[in-house]
Amino acid sequence: MSDMQKATAALRLANKVVFFTGAGISAESGIPTFRDKLTGLWKKYNPERLETASAFRENPSLVWGWYLWRRHQVSQSQPNSAHFSAPRLALTGRQVAVITQNIDDLHERAGCEEIVHLHGSLSQPKCFACHRGAELTLEEAQIPEEGAMIEPPRCKRCNGRLRPAVVWFRENLPAGAWKEAMRLVKNCDVLISVGTSGVVMPAANIPEIALAAGATVIHVNLIDVSLGGTKELMLIGKATVVLSELLNSIQHLAAPGKA
Ligand code: NAD
Ligand code: ZN
């Protein structure tokens, strides 16, 4: 049996399914992954240099300009069929949740109802000093030139600089996000890990935790990222193509016990 056939069989029997996603699921929506080269002013930086509190302290305008540019890129993008596969699967009566490392909102816009954002979100900034969430005025949220350095707006309460509410390198995950992810991962029948290189910790441990809890793990990636476990399946190809094939094979099959 091919891994696709085994994956179909595992999904047929599954009641609880978790999608665990990384930048690769949004690549076909035109949002670059971290392994894609940065362009313009940023090409001399790598994300580890832009995505840290110390980079923001040293050069807030550089980091804020990059953040506004990424927000703009996301607002111009649309969810692709891989994002739609989670709500599509939920229509069969299965319990479906998404745990994402992505900071875009394409899962939300595809209509997913249960989403855990492990690394925060680009949609709303917060104060670097007092950590309170903040809203941008229309003028502050205007589309930047690619590569522009833009002084971050100030917090209305403490006058601190605003920063993106995303998790930078060496920062903790948002309160409650990891706990909620663990509840979902340890209780699922199948975990579908899509478009993640598995290097950013602790998120990268999620497939192993699912395997240890007895789930089947289906990886979807352009390259082989499996760990060699017996309940692991590797589907190589573009997320949109592989997930459409997988979903087409079970879409008429209701969750076990719900036919
Ligand atoms: P990554 O950039 O490290 O890896 C992307 C993975 O996706 C690679 O393994 C690649 O082979 C695979 N991939 C690329 N295109 C694909 C496709 N069409 N179909 C299937 N797989 C594909 O991303 P990561 O593992 O998510 O980790 C890096 C960090 O980057 C995360 O913490 C995340 O917050 C951040 N990030 C997020 C976004 C976003 O929100 N869209 C974009 C860039 C980076
Ligand atoms: Zn403040």
Short mmCIF file of N, CA, C and O in Angstrom, two decimals, residues 11 15-21 25 79-100 106-116 184 190-194 220 239-240 242-248 250-251 253:
data_model
loop_
_atom_site.label_atom_id
_atom_site.label_comp_id
_atom_site.label_asym_id
_atom_site.label_seq_id
_atom_site.Cartn_x
_atom_site.Cartn_y
_atom_site.Cartn_z
N LEU A 11 -7.41 8.25 7.85
CA LEU A 11 -8.38 9.36 7.96
C LEU A 11 -9.82 8.84 8.00
O LEU A 11 -10.67 9.39 8.69
N ASN A 15 -11.79 10.17 14.07
CA ASN A 15 -12.83 11.11 14.51
C ASN A 15 -12.25 12.49 14.79
O ASN A 15 -12.88 13.50 14.54
N LYS A 16 -11.02 12.49 15.38
CA LYS A 16 -10.41 13.76 15.75
C LYS A 16 -9.14 13.99 14.93
O LYS A 16 -8.21 13.18 14.98
N VAL A 17 -9.13 15.07 14.19
CA VAL A 17 -8.00 15.34 13.29
C VAL A 17 -7.44 16.73 13.60
O VAL A 17 -8.19 17.70 13.74
N VAL A 18 -6.12 16.79 13.70
CA VAL A 18 -5.45 18.08 13.92
C VAL A 18 -4.56 18.38 12.71
O VAL A 18 -3.77 17.52 12.29
N PHE A 19 -4.70 19.56 12.15
CA PHE A 19 -3.76 20.04 11.14
C PHE A 19 -2.71 20.87 11.87
O PHE A 19 -3.07 21.79 12.62
N PHE A 20 -1.44 20.55 11.65
CA PHE A 20 -0.34 21.32 12.25
C PHE A 20 0.39 21.97 11.07
O PHE A 20 0.93 21.27 10.22
N THR A 21 0.36 23.30 11.00
CA THR A 21 0.83 23.93 9.76
C THR A 21 2.00 24.90 9.97
O THR A 21 2.16 25.49 11.04
N ILE A 25 2.36 25.99 3.99
CA ILE A 25 0.94 25.93 3.57
C ILE A 25 0.52 27.26 2.94
O ILE A 25 -0.40 27.31 2.14
N PRO A 79 -6.53 32.68 0.94
CA PRO A 79 -6.30 31.28 1.33
C PRO A 79 -6.31 30.38 0.09
O PRO A 79 -7.01 30.68 -0.88
N ASN A 80 -5.53 29.31 0.11
CA ASN A 80 -5.52 28.37 -1.02
C ASN A 80 -6.26 27.09 -0.62
O ASN A 80 -6.73 26.96 0.52
N SER A 81 -6.32 26.13 -1.54
CA SER A 81 -7.15 24.93 -1.27
C SER A 81 -6.61 24.13 -0.09
O SER A 81 -7.36 23.40 0.55
N ALA A 82 -5.33 24.28 0.22
CA ALA A 82 -4.80 23.56 1.40
C ALA A 82 -5.39 24.15 2.68
O ALA A 82 -5.74 23.42 3.61
N HIS A 83 -5.53 25.48 2.75
CA HIS A 83 -6.18 26.08 3.92
C HIS A 83 -7.64 25.62 4.02
O HIS A 83 -8.16 25.42 5.11
N PHE A 84 -8.30 25.45 2.87
CA PHE A 84 -9.72 25.06 2.88
C PHE A 84 -9.91 23.59 3.25
O PHE A 84 -11.03 23.16 3.51
N SER A 85 -8.82 22.80 3.27
CA SER A 85 -9.03 21.37 3.52
C SER A 85 -9.49 21.10 4.95
O SER A 85 -10.23 20.14 5.18
N ALA A 86 -9.11 21.94 5.92
CA ALA A 86 -9.56 21.68 7.30
C ALA A 86 -11.08 21.89 7.44
O ALA A 86 -11.78 20.98 7.89
N PRO A 87 -11.64 23.04 7.02
CA PRO A 87 -13.09 23.16 7.11
C PRO A 87 -13.83 22.14 6.23
O PRO A 87 -14.91 21.69 6.59
N ARG A 88 -13.20 21.75 5.12
CA ARG A 88 -13.83 20.74 4.26
C ARG A 88 -13.96 19.41 5.01
O ARG A 88 -14.99 18.74 4.96
N LEU A 89 -12.90 19.06 5.72
CA LEU A 89 -12.92 17.80 6.48
C LEU A 89 -13.93 17.88 7.62
O LEU A 89 -14.61 16.90 7.94
N ALA A 90 -14.05 19.06 8.22
CA ALA A 90 -15.00 19.23 9.33
C ALA A 90 -16.44 18.96 8.87
O ALA A 90 -17.28 18.51 9.65
N LEU A 91 -16.71 19.22 7.58
CA LEU A 91 -18.07 18.99 7.05
C LEU A 91 -18.46 17.51 7.08
O LEU A 91 -19.65 17.18 7.00
N THR A 92 -17.47 16.60 7.21
CA THR A 92 -17.79 15.16 7.25
C THR A 92 -18.18 14.74 8.66
O THR A 92 -18.41 13.56 8.91
N GLY A 93 -18.21 15.70 9.61
CA GLY A 93 -18.62 15.36 10.97
C GLY A 93 -17.46 15.08 11.91
O GLY A 93 -17.65 14.85 13.10
N ARG A 94 -16.23 15.08 11.36
CA ARG A 94 -15.07 14.87 12.23
C ARG A 94 -14.77 16.14 13.02
O ARG A 94 -15.09 17.25 12.58
N GLN A 95 -14.13 15.96 14.19
CA GLN A 95 -13.68 17.13 14.96
C GLN A 95 -12.34 17.57 14.38
O GLN A 95 -11.40 16.79 14.41
N VAL A 96 -12.27 18.79 13.89
CA VAL A 96 -11.05 19.24 13.21
C VAL A 96 -10.54 20.52 13.87
O VAL A 96 -11.30 21.46 14.09
N ALA A 97 -9.25 20.53 14.20
CA ALA A 97 -8.64 21.74 14.76
C ALA A 97 -7.35 22.04 13.99
O ALA A 97 -6.77 21.15 13.37
N VAL A 98 -6.94 23.30 14.04
CA VAL A 98 -5.69 23.71 13.39
C VAL A 98 -4.76 24.29 14.43
O VAL A 98 -5.16 25.13 15.24
N ILE A 99 -3.51 23.81 14.42
CA ILE A 99 -2.46 24.44 15.23
C ILE A 99 -1.47 25.00 14.22
O ILE A 99 -0.92 24.25 13.41
N THR A 100 -1.28 26.31 14.22
CA THR A 100 -0.40 26.87 13.20
C THR A 100 0.76 27.64 13.81
O THR A 100 0.64 28.26 14.86
N LEU A 106 -4.73 33.27 7.15
CA LEU A 106 -5.36 32.56 6.03
C LEU A 106 -6.22 31.38 6.49
O LEU A 106 -7.20 31.04 5.83
N HIS A 107 -5.88 30.75 7.62
CA HIS A 107 -6.77 29.69 8.13
C HIS A 107 -8.11 30.29 8.55
O HIS A 107 -9.17 29.73 8.24
N GLU A 108 -8.08 31.43 9.21
CA GLU A 108 -9.33 32.10 9.62
C GLU A 108 -10.16 32.42 8.39
O GLU A 108 -11.36 32.17 8.35
N ARG A 109 -9.48 33.00 7.39
CA ARG A 109 -10.22 33.44 6.21
C ARG A 109 -10.73 32.27 5.38
O ARG A 109 -11.64 32.43 4.56
N ALA A 110 -10.17 31.06 5.61
CA ALA A 110 -10.69 29.87 4.92
C ALA A 110 -11.89 29.30 5.68
O ALA A 110 -12.51 28.34 5.22
N GLY A 111 -12.19 29.86 6.86
CA GLY A 111 -13.38 29.41 7.59
C GLY A 111 -13.11 28.36 8.66
O GLY A 111 -14.02 27.70 9.13
N CYS A 112 -11.83 28.19 9.06
CA CYS A 112 -11.54 27.25 10.15
C CYS A 112 -12.09 27.83 11.44
O CYS A 112 -11.98 29.04 11.67
N GLU A 113 -12.65 26.96 12.28
CA GLU A 113 -13.25 27.49 13.51
C GLU A 113 -12.34 27.36 14.71
O GLU A 113 -12.28 28.25 15.54
N GLU A 114 -11.61 26.25 14.82
CA GLU A 114 -10.74 26.09 15.99
C GLU A 114 -9.27 26.22 15.56
O GLU A 114 -8.74 25.35 14.87
N ILE A 115 -8.65 27.34 15.94
CA ILE A 115 -7.27 27.61 15.50
C ILE A 115 -6.43 28.04 16.70
O ILE A 115 -6.83 28.94 17.45
N VAL A 116 -5.28 27.41 16.85
CA VAL A 116 -4.32 27.86 17.87
C VAL A 116 -3.14 28.49 17.12
O VAL A 116 -2.51 27.83 16.29
N LEU A 184 -5.04 19.21 22.28
CA LEU A 184 -5.50 18.75 20.97
C LEU A 184 -4.61 17.62 20.43
O LEU A 184 -5.11 16.60 19.94
N VAL A 190 -5.49 11.46 14.18
CA VAL A 190 -4.56 11.72 13.07
C VAL A 190 -4.08 13.17 13.17
O VAL A 190 -4.88 14.08 13.40
N LEU A 191 -2.77 13.35 13.02
CA LEU A 191 -2.21 14.70 12.93
C LEU A 191 -1.66 14.87 11.51
O LEU A 191 -0.87 14.03 11.05
N ILE A 192 -2.10 15.91 10.82
CA ILE A 192 -1.59 16.17 9.46
C ILE A 192 -0.66 17.38 9.54
O ILE A 192 -1.11 18.50 9.81
N SER A 193 0.63 17.14 9.37
CA SER A 193 1.64 18.20 9.51
C SER A 193 1.99 18.73 8.12
O SER A 193 2.50 17.98 7.28
N VAL A 194 1.68 19.99 7.87
CA VAL A 194 1.78 20.52 6.50
C VAL A 194 2.77 21.67 6.39
O VAL A 194 2.63 22.69 7.09
N VAL A 220 2.98 16.38 5.04
CA VAL A 220 2.82 16.87 3.66
C VAL A 220 3.89 17.93 3.45
O VAL A 220 3.90 18.96 4.14
N ALA A 239 1.31 21.24 -1.05
CA ALA A 239 0.22 21.09 -0.10
C ALA A 239 -1.14 21.09 -0.80
O ALA A 239 -2.01 20.28 -0.49
N THR A 240 -1.34 22.01 -1.77
CA THR A 240 -2.65 22.10 -2.43
C THR A 240 -2.98 20.79 -3.17
O THR A 240 -4.10 20.29 -3.08
N VAL A 242 -1.53 17.64 -2.80
CA VAL A 242 -1.58 16.44 -1.94
C VAL A 242 -2.86 16.44 -1.09
O VAL A 242 -3.55 15.42 -0.99
N LEU A 243 -3.19 17.58 -0.51
CA LEU A 243 -4.37 17.60 0.37
C LEU A 243 -5.66 17.46 -0.44
O LEU A 243 -6.62 16.85 0.04
N SER A 244 -5.70 17.99 -1.65
CA SER A 244 -6.90 17.80 -2.48
C SER A 244 -7.10 16.33 -2.77
O SER A 244 -8.21 15.80 -2.66
N GLU A 245 -6.00 15.64 -3.10
CA GLU A 245 -6.10 14.20 -3.40
C GLU A 245 -6.60 13.43 -2.17
O GLU A 245 -7.50 12.60 -2.24
N LEU A 246 -6.01 13.76 -1.03
CA LEU A 246 -6.38 13.09 0.22
C LEU A 246 -7.85 13.34 0.57
O LEU A 246 -8.60 12.42 0.89
N LEU A 247 -8.26 14.58 0.46
CA LEU A 247 -9.64 14.94 0.83
C LEU A 247 -10.65 14.36 -0.17
O LEU A 247 -11.72 13.91 0.23
N ASN A 248 -10.28 14.36 -1.46
CA ASN A 248 -11.21 13.81 -2.46
C ASN A 248 -11.52 12.35 -2.17
O ASN A 248 -12.62 11.88 -2.42
N ILE A 250 -11.87 10.90 0.67
CA ILE A 250 -12.74 10.59 1.81
C ILE A 250 -13.92 11.54 1.95
O ILE A 250 -14.71 11.43 2.88
N GLN A 251 -14.08 12.47 1.00
CA GLN A 251 -15.07 13.52 1.28
C GLN A 251 -16.51 13.01 1.38
O GLN A 251 -17.34 13.66 1.99
N LEU A 253 -17.25 10.25 2.84
CA LEU A 253 -17.32 9.33 3.96
C LEU A 253 -17.47 10.09 5.27
O LEU A 253 -16.58 10.84 5.68
#
